[in-house]
C-alpha atoms as a printed R data frame, in Angstrom:
    type eleno elety resid chain resno      x       y       z
1   ATOM     1    CA   MET     A     1 22.742  24.957 -16.263
2   ATOM     2    CA   GLY     A     2 24.154  28.107 -14.595
3   ATOM     3    CA   ARG     A     3 27.668  29.427 -14.114
4   ATOM     4    CA   MET     A     4 30.201  27.065 -13.286
5   ATOM     5    CA   ASN     A     5 31.777  26.999  -9.805
6   ATOM     6    CA   LEU     A     6 35.161  27.028 -11.130
7   ATOM     7    CA   LEU     A     7 34.845  30.363 -12.721
8   ATOM     8    CA   ASN     A     8 34.841  31.829  -9.098
9   ATOM     9    CA   ASN     A     9 38.109  30.290  -8.137
10  ATOM    10    CA   ILE     A    10 40.335  32.813  -9.578
11  ATOM    11    CA   VAL     A    11 43.984  32.465  -9.098
12  ATOM    12    CA   ASN     A    12 45.332  35.263 -11.137
13  ATOM    13    CA   PRO     A    13 43.134  38.339 -11.221
14  ATOM    14    CA   ALA     A    14 45.398  40.146 -13.696
15  ATOM    15    CA   ASN     A    15 44.522  37.914 -16.554
16  ATOM    16    CA   ASN     A    16 41.246  36.454 -15.217
17  ATOM    17    CA   GLN     A    17 42.850  32.957 -14.790
18  ATOM    18    CA   VAL     A    18 41.059  30.203 -12.852
19  ATOM    19    CA   GLU     A    19 41.916  26.849 -11.407
20  ATOM    20    CA   GLY     A    20 40.052  23.902 -10.167
21  ATOM    21    CA   PHE     A    21 38.390  20.466 -10.661
22  ATOM    22    CA   CYS     A    22 35.737  19.724 -13.266
23  ATOM    23    CA   VAL     A    23 34.243  16.917 -15.325
24  ATOM    24    CA   VAL     A    24 34.839  16.387 -18.965
25  ATOM    25    CA   LYS     A    25 31.427  16.407 -20.498
26  ATOM    26    CA   SER     A    26 32.510  16.142 -24.013
27  ATOM    27    CA   VAL     A    27 35.813  16.166 -25.940
28  ATOM    28    CA   ALA     A    28 36.918  16.069 -29.476
29  ATOM    29    CA   ILE     A    29 40.398  16.521 -31.156
30  ATOM    30    CA   LYS     A    30 40.106  19.063 -34.036
31  ATOM    31    CA   SER     A    31 42.602  20.831 -36.254
32  ATOM    32    CA   ASN     A    32 42.830  24.547 -36.800
33  ATOM    33    CA   VAL     A    33 43.381  26.351 -40.164
34  ATOM    34    CA   LYS     A    34 47.033  25.885 -39.754
35  ATOM    35    CA   GLY     A    35 46.677  22.133 -39.292
36  ATOM    36    CA   SER     A    36 47.540  22.145 -35.527
37  ATOM    37    CA   ASP     A    37 45.654  19.853 -33.341
38  ATOM    38    CA   TYR     A    38 43.406  21.170 -30.460
39  ATOM    39    CA   LEU     A    39 41.068  19.860 -27.828
40  ATOM    40    CA   ASP     A    40 37.483  21.176 -28.090
41  ATOM    41    CA   MET     A    41 35.868  20.433 -24.830
42  ATOM    42    CA   ILE     A    42 32.771  20.986 -22.829
43  ATOM    43    CA   LEU     A    43 33.574  21.157 -19.019
44  ATOM    44    CA   ALA     A    44 31.146  21.098 -16.126
45  ATOM    45    CA   ASP     A    45 30.688  21.071 -12.543
46  ATOM    46    CA   ALA     A    46 27.685  21.241 -10.202
47  ATOM    47    CA   GLY     A    47 27.238  24.920 -10.995
48  ATOM    48    CA   GLY     A    48 27.163  24.740 -14.756
49  ATOM    49    CA   GLU     A    49 29.255  24.115 -17.907
50  ATOM    50    CA   ILE     A    50 31.417  25.981 -20.364
51  ATOM    51    CA   SER     A    51 33.164  25.516 -23.553
52  ATOM    52    CA   ALA     A    52 36.896  25.192 -23.383
53  ATOM    53    CA   LYS     A    53 39.808  25.019 -25.786
54  ATOM    54    CA   LEU     A    54 43.425  23.457 -25.421
55  ATOM    55    CA   TRP     A    55 45.436  24.842 -28.170
56  ATOM    56    CA   ASP     A    56 48.676  23.017 -29.663
57  ATOM    57    CA   TYR     A    57 47.347  19.753 -28.294
58  ATOM    58    CA   SER     A    58 49.712  16.783 -27.997
59  ATOM    59    CA   ILE     A    59 48.909  13.433 -26.479
60  ATOM    60    CA   GLU     A    60 52.438  12.903 -25.297
61  ATOM    61    CA   GLN     A    61 52.437  16.300 -23.365
62  ATOM    62    CA   HIS     A    62 48.770  16.635 -22.293
63  ATOM    63    CA   GLY     A    63 47.380  13.186 -22.089
64  ATOM    64    CA   VAL     A    64 44.165  11.586 -23.142
65  ATOM    65    CA   TYR     A    65 40.737  12.611 -21.631
66  ATOM    66    CA   GLU     A    66 37.217  10.828 -21.938
67  ATOM    67    CA   PRO     A    67 33.852  12.002 -21.338
68  ATOM    68    CA   GLY     A    68 32.923  11.448 -17.666
69  ATOM    69    CA   SER     A    69 36.554  11.857 -16.464
70  ATOM    70    CA   ILE     A    70 37.556  14.297 -13.597
71  ATOM    71    CA   ILE     A    71 40.309  16.831 -14.508
72  ATOM    72    CA   LYS     A    72 42.142  19.732 -12.867
73  ATOM    73    CA   VAL     A    73 42.704  22.732 -15.119
74  ATOM    74    CA   ARG     A    74 44.295  26.179 -14.894
75  ATOM    75    CA   ALA     A    75 42.481  28.391 -17.573
76  ATOM    76    CA   THR     A    76 42.082  31.873 -18.681
77  ATOM    77    CA   VAL     A    77 38.597  33.004 -19.129
78  ATOM    78    CA   ASN     A    78 37.778  34.761 -22.416
79  ATOM    79    CA   ILE     A    79 34.778  35.992 -24.078
80  ATOM    80    CA   TRP     A    80 33.919  34.537 -27.422
81  ATOM    81    CA   LYS     A    81 30.554  35.474 -29.378
82  ATOM    82    CA   ASP     A    82 29.256  37.128 -26.120
83  ATOM    83    CA   SER     A    83 29.827  33.998 -24.066
84  ATOM    84    CA   GLU     A    84 32.530  32.903 -21.543
85  ATOM    85    CA   GLN     A    85 35.026  30.352 -22.869
86  ATOM    86    CA   LEU     A    86 38.107  28.902 -21.262
87  ATOM    87    CA   LYS     A    87 41.559  28.897 -22.805
88  ATOM    88    CA   ILE     A    88 43.335  25.873 -21.023
89  ATOM    89    CA   ASP     A    89 46.675  26.700 -19.778
90  ATOM    90    CA   ARG     A    90 47.459  23.510 -17.816
91  ATOM    91    CA   ILE     A    91 45.421  20.248 -17.513
92  ATOM    92    CA   ARG     A    92 45.839  16.847 -15.890
93  ATOM    93    CA   ALA     A    93 43.772  13.954 -14.681
94  ATOM    94    CA   ALA     A    94 42.383  14.084 -11.113
95  ATOM    95    CA   ARG     A    95 44.430  11.743  -8.629
96  ATOM    96    CA   ASP     A    96 43.151   9.924  -5.676
97  ATOM    97    CA   SER     A    97 45.235  12.070  -3.433
98  ATOM    98    CA   ASP     A    98 43.435  15.156  -4.619
99  ATOM    99    CA   ASN     A    99 40.451  14.070  -2.594
100 ATOM   100    CA   VAL     A   100 38.054  15.779  -4.968
101 ATOM   101    CA   ASP     A   101 34.721  17.065  -3.265
102 ATOM   102    CA   MET     A   102 32.378  15.227  -5.601
103 ATOM   103    CA   SER     A   103 29.487  17.555  -4.362
104 ATOM   104    CA   SER     A   104 31.165  20.447  -6.045
105 ATOM   105    CA   LEU     A   105 30.977  18.561  -9.356
106 ATOM   106    CA   VAL     A   106 27.745  16.487  -9.577
107 ATOM   107    CA   PRO     A   107 24.532  16.315  -7.751
108 ATOM   108    CA   CYS     A   108 25.114  14.492  -4.502
109 ATOM   109    CA   ALA     A   109 22.939  13.134  -1.574
110 ATOM   110    CA   PRO     A   110 22.865  15.772   1.257
111 ATOM   111    CA   LEU     A   111 24.459  13.339   3.721
112 ATOM   112    CA   PRO     A   112 27.907  11.620   3.494
113 ATOM   113    CA   PRO     A   113 27.529   8.100   1.918
114 ATOM   114    CA   GLN     A   114 29.611   6.308   4.535
115 ATOM   115    CA   GLU     A   115 27.595   7.890   7.259
116 ATOM   116    CA   MET     A   116 24.465   6.584   5.681
117 ATOM   117    CA   TYR     A   117 25.895   3.099   4.974
118 ATOM   118    CA   ASP     A   118 27.081   2.882   8.725
119 ATOM   119    CA   GLY     A   119 23.639   4.017   9.897
120 ATOM   120    CA   ILE     A   120 21.887   1.280   8.031
121 ATOM   121    CA   ILE     A   121 24.368  -1.425   9.199
122 ATOM   122    CA   LYS     A   122 23.765  -0.097  12.553
123 ATOM   123    CA   VAL     A   123 19.937  -0.951  12.212
124 ATOM   124    CA   THR     A   124 20.717  -4.422  11.127
125 ATOM   125    CA   GLU     A   125 22.898  -4.974  14.119
126 ATOM   126    CA   SER     A   126 19.968  -4.487  16.429
127 ATOM   127    CA   PHE     A   127 17.883  -7.145  14.660
128 ATOM   128    CA   THR     A   128 17.148 -10.051  17.151
129 ATOM   129    CA   ASP     A   129 15.993 -12.339  14.147
130 ATOM   130    CA   ASN     A   130 19.283 -13.870  13.181
131 ATOM   131    CA   ASP     A   131 18.399 -14.758   9.606
132 ATOM   132    CA   LEU     A   132 17.013 -11.153   8.927
133 ATOM   133    CA   ARG     A   133 20.425  -9.748  10.259
134 ATOM   134    CA   MET     A   134 22.701 -12.132   8.223
135 ATOM   135    CA   LEU     A   135 20.799 -11.737   5.149
136 ATOM   136    CA   THR     A   136 20.793  -7.866   5.117
137 ATOM   137    CA   GLN     A   137 24.392  -7.511   6.322
138 ATOM   138    CA   TYR     A   138 25.727  -9.963   3.722
139 ATOM   139    CA   ILE     A   139 23.893  -8.239   0.726
140 ATOM   140    CA   LEU     A   140 24.883  -4.710   2.222
141 ATOM   141    CA   ARG     A   141 28.616  -5.674   2.352
142 ATOM   142    CA   GLU     A   142 28.465  -7.466  -0.943
143 ATOM   143    CA   ASN     A   143 27.472  -4.176  -2.710
144 ATOM   144    CA   ARG     A   144 29.114  -1.723  -0.333
145 ATOM   145    CA   GLU     A   145 31.371  -0.057  -2.973
146 ATOM   146    CA   GLU     A   146 28.544   0.483  -5.298
147 ATOM   147    CA   LEU     A   147 26.109   1.582  -2.649
148 ATOM   148    CA   LEU     A   148 28.519   4.430  -1.666
149 ATOM   149    CA   ARG     A   149 27.853   6.175  -5.039
150 ATOM   150    CA   TYR     A   150 25.061   4.790  -6.797
151 ATOM   151    CA   PRO     A   151 21.881   6.825  -7.567
152 ATOM   152    CA   ALA     A   152 18.432   5.571  -7.095
153 ATOM   153    CA   ALA     A   153 17.280   6.065 -10.662
154 ATOM   154    CA   LEU     A   154 18.391   7.099 -14.199
155 ATOM   155    CA   LYS     A   155 16.066  10.347 -13.820
156 ATOM   156    CA   LEU     A   156 13.494  11.476 -11.443
157 ATOM   157    CA   HIS     A   157 13.591  10.741  -7.656
158 ATOM   158    CA   HIS     A   158 17.054  10.477  -6.060
159 ATOM   159    CA   ALA     A   159 19.044  10.444  -9.448
160 ATOM   160    CA   MET     A   160 22.112  11.571  -7.768
161 ATOM   161    CA   ARG     A   161 25.427  10.442  -6.530
162 ATOM   162    CA   GLY     A   162 24.645   8.342  -3.305
163 ATOM   163    CA   GLY     A   163 20.923   8.698  -4.010
164 ATOM   164    CA   LEU     A   164 20.193   5.024  -3.571
165 ATOM   165    CA   LEU     A   165 21.674   5.037   0.133
166 ATOM   166    CA   TYR     A   166 19.882   8.330   0.608
167 ATOM   167    CA   HIS     A   167 16.505   6.979  -0.536
168 ATOM   168    CA   THR     A   168 16.925   3.717   1.704
169 ATOM   169    CA   HIS     A   169 18.151   5.917   4.641
170 ATOM   170    CA   THR     A   170 15.230   8.318   4.575
171 ATOM   171    CA   MET     A   171 12.709   5.375   4.060
172 ATOM   172    CA   LEU     A   172 14.273   3.705   7.253
173 ATOM   173    CA   ARG     A   173 13.836   6.869   9.331
174 ATOM   174    CA   ALA     A   174 10.196   6.992   8.271
175 ATOM   175    CA   ALA     A   175  9.717   3.416   8.887
176 ATOM   176    CA   GLU     A   176 11.070   3.730  12.496
177 ATOM   177    CA   ALA     A   177  8.511   6.464  13.315
178 ATOM   178    CA   ILE     A   178  5.492   4.444  11.652
179 ATOM   179    CA   CYS     A   179  6.432   1.356  13.376
180 ATOM   180    CA   ASP     A   180  6.732   2.907  16.696
181 ATOM   181    CA   VAL     A   181  3.021   3.791  16.239
182 ATOM   182    CA   TYR     A   182  1.579   0.543  14.831
183 ATOM   183    CA   LYS     A   183  3.551  -1.713  16.821
184 ATOM   184    CA   LYS     A   184  1.826  -0.426  19.950
185 ATOM   185    CA   LEU     A   185 -1.538  -0.861  18.260
186 ATOM   186    CA   TYR     A   186 -0.711  -4.241  16.651
187 ATOM   187    CA   PRO     A   187  2.017  -6.237  18.527
188 ATOM   188    CA   ALA     A   188  2.194  -8.782  15.899
189 ATOM   189    CA   LEU     A   189  3.781  -6.112  13.522
190 ATOM   190    CA   SER     A   190  7.367  -7.283  12.636
191 ATOM   191    CA   CYS     A   191  9.331  -3.891  12.583
192 ATOM   192    CA   GLU     A   192 12.448  -5.846  11.684
193 ATOM   193    CA   LEU     A   193 10.741  -7.404   8.745
194 ATOM   194    CA   VAL     A   194  9.826  -3.759   7.576
195 ATOM   195    CA   TYR     A   195 13.379  -2.554   7.984
196 ATOM   196    CA   ALA     A   196 14.635  -5.605   6.088
197 ATOM   197    CA   GLY     A   197 12.393  -5.152   3.310
198 ATOM   198    CA   ILE     A   198 13.295  -1.281   2.940
199 ATOM   199    CA   ILE     A   199 17.186  -2.097   3.155
200 ATOM   200    CA   LEU     A   200 16.802  -4.697   0.417
201 ATOM   201    CA   HIS     A   201 13.863  -3.412  -1.831
202 ATOM   202    CA   ASP     A   202 15.948  -1.523  -4.279
203 ATOM   203    CA   VAL     A   203 19.332  -3.233  -3.839
204 ATOM   204    CA   ALA     A   204 19.187  -4.530  -7.338
205 ATOM   205    CA   LYS     A   205 19.328  -1.125  -8.869
206 ATOM   206    CA   VAL     A   206 23.090  -1.902  -8.731
207 ATOM   207    CA   PRO     A   207 22.963  -4.389 -11.418
208 ATOM   208    CA   GLU     A   208 20.019  -2.664 -13.226
209 ATOM   209    CA   LEU     A   209 21.616   0.717 -13.878
210 ATOM   210    CA   THR     A   210 24.798   1.470 -15.808
211 ATOM   211    CA   VAL     A   211 26.752   4.061 -13.501
212 ATOM   212    CA   GLY     A   212 30.223   5.435 -14.063
213 ATOM   213    CA   GLY     A   213 32.708   6.615 -11.605
214 ATOM   214    CA   LEU     A   214 30.743  10.063 -11.287
215 ATOM   215    CA   GLY     A   215 27.938   8.132  -9.449
216 ATOM   216    CA   LEU     A   216 25.386   9.128 -12.039
217 ATOM   217    CA   ALA     A   217 23.271   6.668 -14.281
218 ATOM   218    CA   THR     A   218 23.888   6.772 -18.051
219 ATOM   219    CA   GLY     A   219 21.392   3.992 -18.877
220 ATOM   220    CA   TYR     A   220 20.130   0.518 -17.901
221 ATOM   221    CA   SER     A   221 22.160  -2.653 -18.147
222 ATOM   222    CA   THR     A   222 20.981  -5.569 -20.333
223 ATOM   223    CA   PRO     A   223 19.716  -7.560 -17.639
224 ATOM   224    CA   GLY     A   224 18.282  -4.304 -16.239
225 ATOM   225    CA   GLN     A   225 16.180  -3.837 -19.212
226 ATOM   226    CA   LEU     A   226 15.183  -7.544 -19.472
227 ATOM   227    CA   LEU     A   227 14.509  -8.333 -15.940
228 ATOM   228    CA   GLY     A   228 14.281  -5.027 -13.951
229 ATOM   229    CA   HIS     A   229 15.427  -4.465 -10.372
230 ATOM   230    CA   ILE     A   230 12.310  -6.302  -8.776
231 ATOM   231    CA   ASN     A   231 13.124  -9.663 -10.420
232 ATOM   232    CA   MET     A   232 16.715  -9.291  -9.875
233 ATOM   233    CA   GLY     A   233 16.280  -8.340  -6.211
234 ATOM   234    CA   VAL     A   234 14.410 -11.512  -5.530
235 ATOM   235    CA   ALA     A   235 17.187 -13.413  -7.134
236 ATOM   236    CA   ILE     A   236 19.863 -11.935  -5.134
237 ATOM   237    CA   VAL     A   237 17.871 -12.793  -1.835
238 ATOM   238    CA   GLU     A   238 17.479 -16.236  -3.194
239 ATOM   239    CA   ARG     A   239 21.161 -16.761  -3.765
240 ATOM   240    CA   ALA     A   240 22.307 -15.099  -0.532
241 ATOM   241    CA   ALA     A   241 19.598 -17.088   1.585
242 ATOM   242    CA   ALA     A   242 20.915 -20.316   0.031
243 ATOM   243    CA   GLU     A   243 24.512 -19.431   0.878
244 ATOM   244    CA   LEU     A   244 23.539 -18.548   4.444
245 ATOM   245    CA   MET     A   245 21.150 -21.262   4.933
246 ATOM   246    CA   ILE     A   246 18.292 -18.714   5.756
247 ATOM   247    CA   ASP     A   247 14.940 -20.334   6.827
248 ATOM   248    CA   ALA     A   248 12.826 -20.711   3.791
249 ATOM   249    CA   SER     A   249  9.843 -19.017   5.194
250 ATOM   250    CA   THR     A   250 11.728 -15.918   6.243
251 ATOM   251    CA   LYS     A   251 13.414 -15.729   2.844
252 ATOM   252    CA   GLU     A   252  9.934 -15.815   1.152
253 ATOM   253    CA   LEU     A   253  8.554 -13.115   3.358
254 ATOM   254    CA   VAL     A   254 11.566 -10.719   2.151
255 ATOM   255    CA   GLN     A   255 11.182 -11.716  -1.423
256 ATOM   256    CA   HIS     A   256  7.310 -11.026  -1.289
257 ATOM   257    CA   ILE     A   257  8.150  -7.511   0.116
258 ATOM   258    CA   LEU     A   258 10.576  -6.984  -2.837
259 ATOM   259    CA   LEU     A   259  8.053  -8.287  -5.395
260 ATOM   260    CA   SER     A   260  5.160  -6.175  -4.150
261 ATOM   261    CA   HIS     A   261  6.888  -2.965  -3.260
262 ATOM   262    CA   HIS     A   262  5.531  -1.181  -6.329
263 ATOM   263    CA   SER     A   263  2.064  -2.330  -5.409
264 ATOM   264    CA   VAL     A   264  0.472  -2.974  -8.733
265 ATOM   265    CA   PRO     A   265  1.429  -4.736 -12.111
266 ATOM   266    CA   GLU     A   266  1.398  -1.419 -14.178
267 ATOM   267    CA   TYR     A   267  4.379  -0.346 -11.882
268 ATOM   268    CA   GLY     A   268  6.111  -3.713 -12.204
269 ATOM   269    CA   SER     A   269  4.878  -5.557  -9.069
270 ATOM   270    CA   PRO     A   270  3.488  -9.129 -10.137
271 ATOM   271    CA   LYS     A   271  1.813  -9.282  -6.620
272 ATOM   272    CA   PRO     A   272  0.185  -6.679  -4.156
273 ATOM   273    CA   PRO     A   273  1.311  -6.407  -0.701
274 ATOM   274    CA   MET     A   274 -0.151  -9.356   1.101
275 ATOM   275    CA   PHE     A   275  0.837  -8.724   4.672
276 ATOM   276    CA   PRO     A   276  1.108  -5.456   6.731
277 ATOM   277    CA   GLU     A   277  4.899  -5.216   6.640
278 ATOM   278    CA   ALA     A   278  4.891  -5.494   2.779
279 ATOM   279    CA   GLU     A   279  2.076  -2.690   2.766
280 ATOM   280    CA   ILE     A   280  4.199  -0.420   4.897
281 ATOM   281    CA   VAL     A   281  7.255  -0.913   2.810
282 ATOM   282    CA   SER     A   282  5.301  -0.003  -0.353
283 ATOM   283    CA   GLN     A   283  3.580   2.977   1.126
284 ATOM   284    CA   ILE     A   284  6.920   4.453   2.459
285 ATOM   285    CA   ASP     A   285  8.460   3.794  -0.864
286 ATOM   286    CA   VAL     A   286  5.737   5.950  -2.584
287 ATOM   287    CA   LEU     A   287  5.935   8.561   0.085
288 ATOM   288    CA   ASP     A   288  9.628   9.080  -0.158
289 ATOM   289    CA   SER     A   289  9.692   9.252  -3.742
290 ATOM   290    CA   ARG     A   290  6.988  11.710  -3.806
291 ATOM   291    CA   MET     A   291  8.269  13.917  -1.334
292 ATOM   292    CA   PHE     A   292 11.553  14.127  -3.142
293 ATOM   293    CA   GLU     A   293  9.852  15.016  -6.414
294 ATOM   294    CA   MET     A   294  7.713  17.589  -4.993
295 ATOM   295    CA   PHE     A   295 10.504  19.550  -3.023
296 ATOM   296    CA   ASP     A   296 12.724  19.335  -6.011
297 ATOM   297    CA   ALA     A   297 10.073  20.759  -8.121
298 ATOM   298    CA   LEU     A   298  9.164  23.583  -5.654
299 ATOM   299    CA   ALA     A   299 12.827  24.503  -5.261
300 ATOM   300    CA   ALA     A   300 12.587  26.023  -8.612
301 ATOM   301    CA   VAL     A   301  9.773  28.521  -7.906
302 ATOM   302    CA   SER     A   302  9.102  31.357  -5.399
303 ATOM   303    CA   ASP     A   303  6.498  31.499  -2.791
304 ATOM   304    CA   GLY     A   304  3.141  32.065  -4.245
305 ATOM   305    CA   GLU     A   305  3.855  30.389  -7.602
306 ATOM   306    CA   PHE     A   306  2.978  27.176  -9.286
307 ATOM   307    CA   THR     A   307  5.384  24.800 -10.703
308 ATOM   308    CA   GLU     A   308  5.179  23.413 -14.383
309 ATOM   309    CA   ARG     A   309  3.090  20.267 -14.710
310 ATOM   310    CA   GLN     A   310  5.065  17.278 -13.074
311 ATOM   311    CA   TRP     A   311  4.813  14.180 -15.184
312 ATOM   312    CA   ALA     A   312  6.045  11.895 -12.453
313 ATOM   313    CA   LEU     A   313  3.276  13.224 -10.158
314 ATOM   314    CA   ASP     A   314  0.315  12.619 -12.244
315 ATOM   315    CA   ASN     A   315  0.816  15.734 -14.305
316 ATOM   316    CA   ARG     A   316  0.030  17.903 -11.384
317 ATOM   317    CA   GLN     A   317  1.032  21.330 -10.828
318 ATOM   318    CA   LEU     A   318  2.452  22.031  -7.547
319 ATOM   319    CA   TYR     A   319  1.788  25.136  -5.177
320 ATOM   320    CA   LYS     A   320  4.690  26.804  -3.232
321 ATOM   321    CA   HIS     A   321  2.679  28.219  -0.293
322 ATOM   322    CA   GLY     A   322  5.624  29.524   1.721
323 ATOM   323    CA   HIS     A   323  4.107  28.565   5.075
324 ATOM   324    CA   LYS     A   324  6.468  27.115   7.557
């Protein structure tokens, strides 16, 4: 990582004192040579991380802090063994009233989560198929709080706060353009079925991933490892359809899209796409994930350079041509 954004927020130039919000990456209570306790911490934000010390630590005065928690600190920047280090002067846990900008602390989707969620809901409100409208809205609203912060993956594509909504949002925009073309050529194409499949294809990432308050995945849940989001997504649709008394044929079409959206067994799909709408969802899913991976990798190199080999992209090197 690079240099923390916090270090640019100087509140007292005379003694190089900074103040702001950051994330506790690690924390341990240690004792110095005189037997006094101190906190040994690694603090981080979206810019980088830094070692920090809180001397003469007491639980009663300073509180308790866990990895992954958000704190506000005032600290003096010192140099220790040729590296910057913080001597914490004041510390407290972040409060809801602070309205902390999460994008300053962790990688976040480039669009506001609530804006993306509202846009997806708006798409469902246009559905003329009542069953598809009820099913998608029910599942979206049931998972709203998680969707506003969940990533789409532990690593690789859209592994950021709000990444799951962002992946769904960009897929929907692509699907609207593609359906506009193919609906004119093939009037039997159900655009609403495509949109519903996209909205629900990854919704079971919510129970599949273990995600903290920062909106980043730390691992997979037990059911996530045993079942995976494809199987759990089918079960979510099954339960919601039963509660809403959705027509069985509509439910099965949506479930097939979820089952087949990874296309082949080696990627987790027990069935290949068996109708056009399922094929469209599968292809857009691949396209969106690859576009994200490609541009993310290319951002690290200059025009005229090649990236390192990208494991997630068939071990390809990518070329940044610079042509716009």
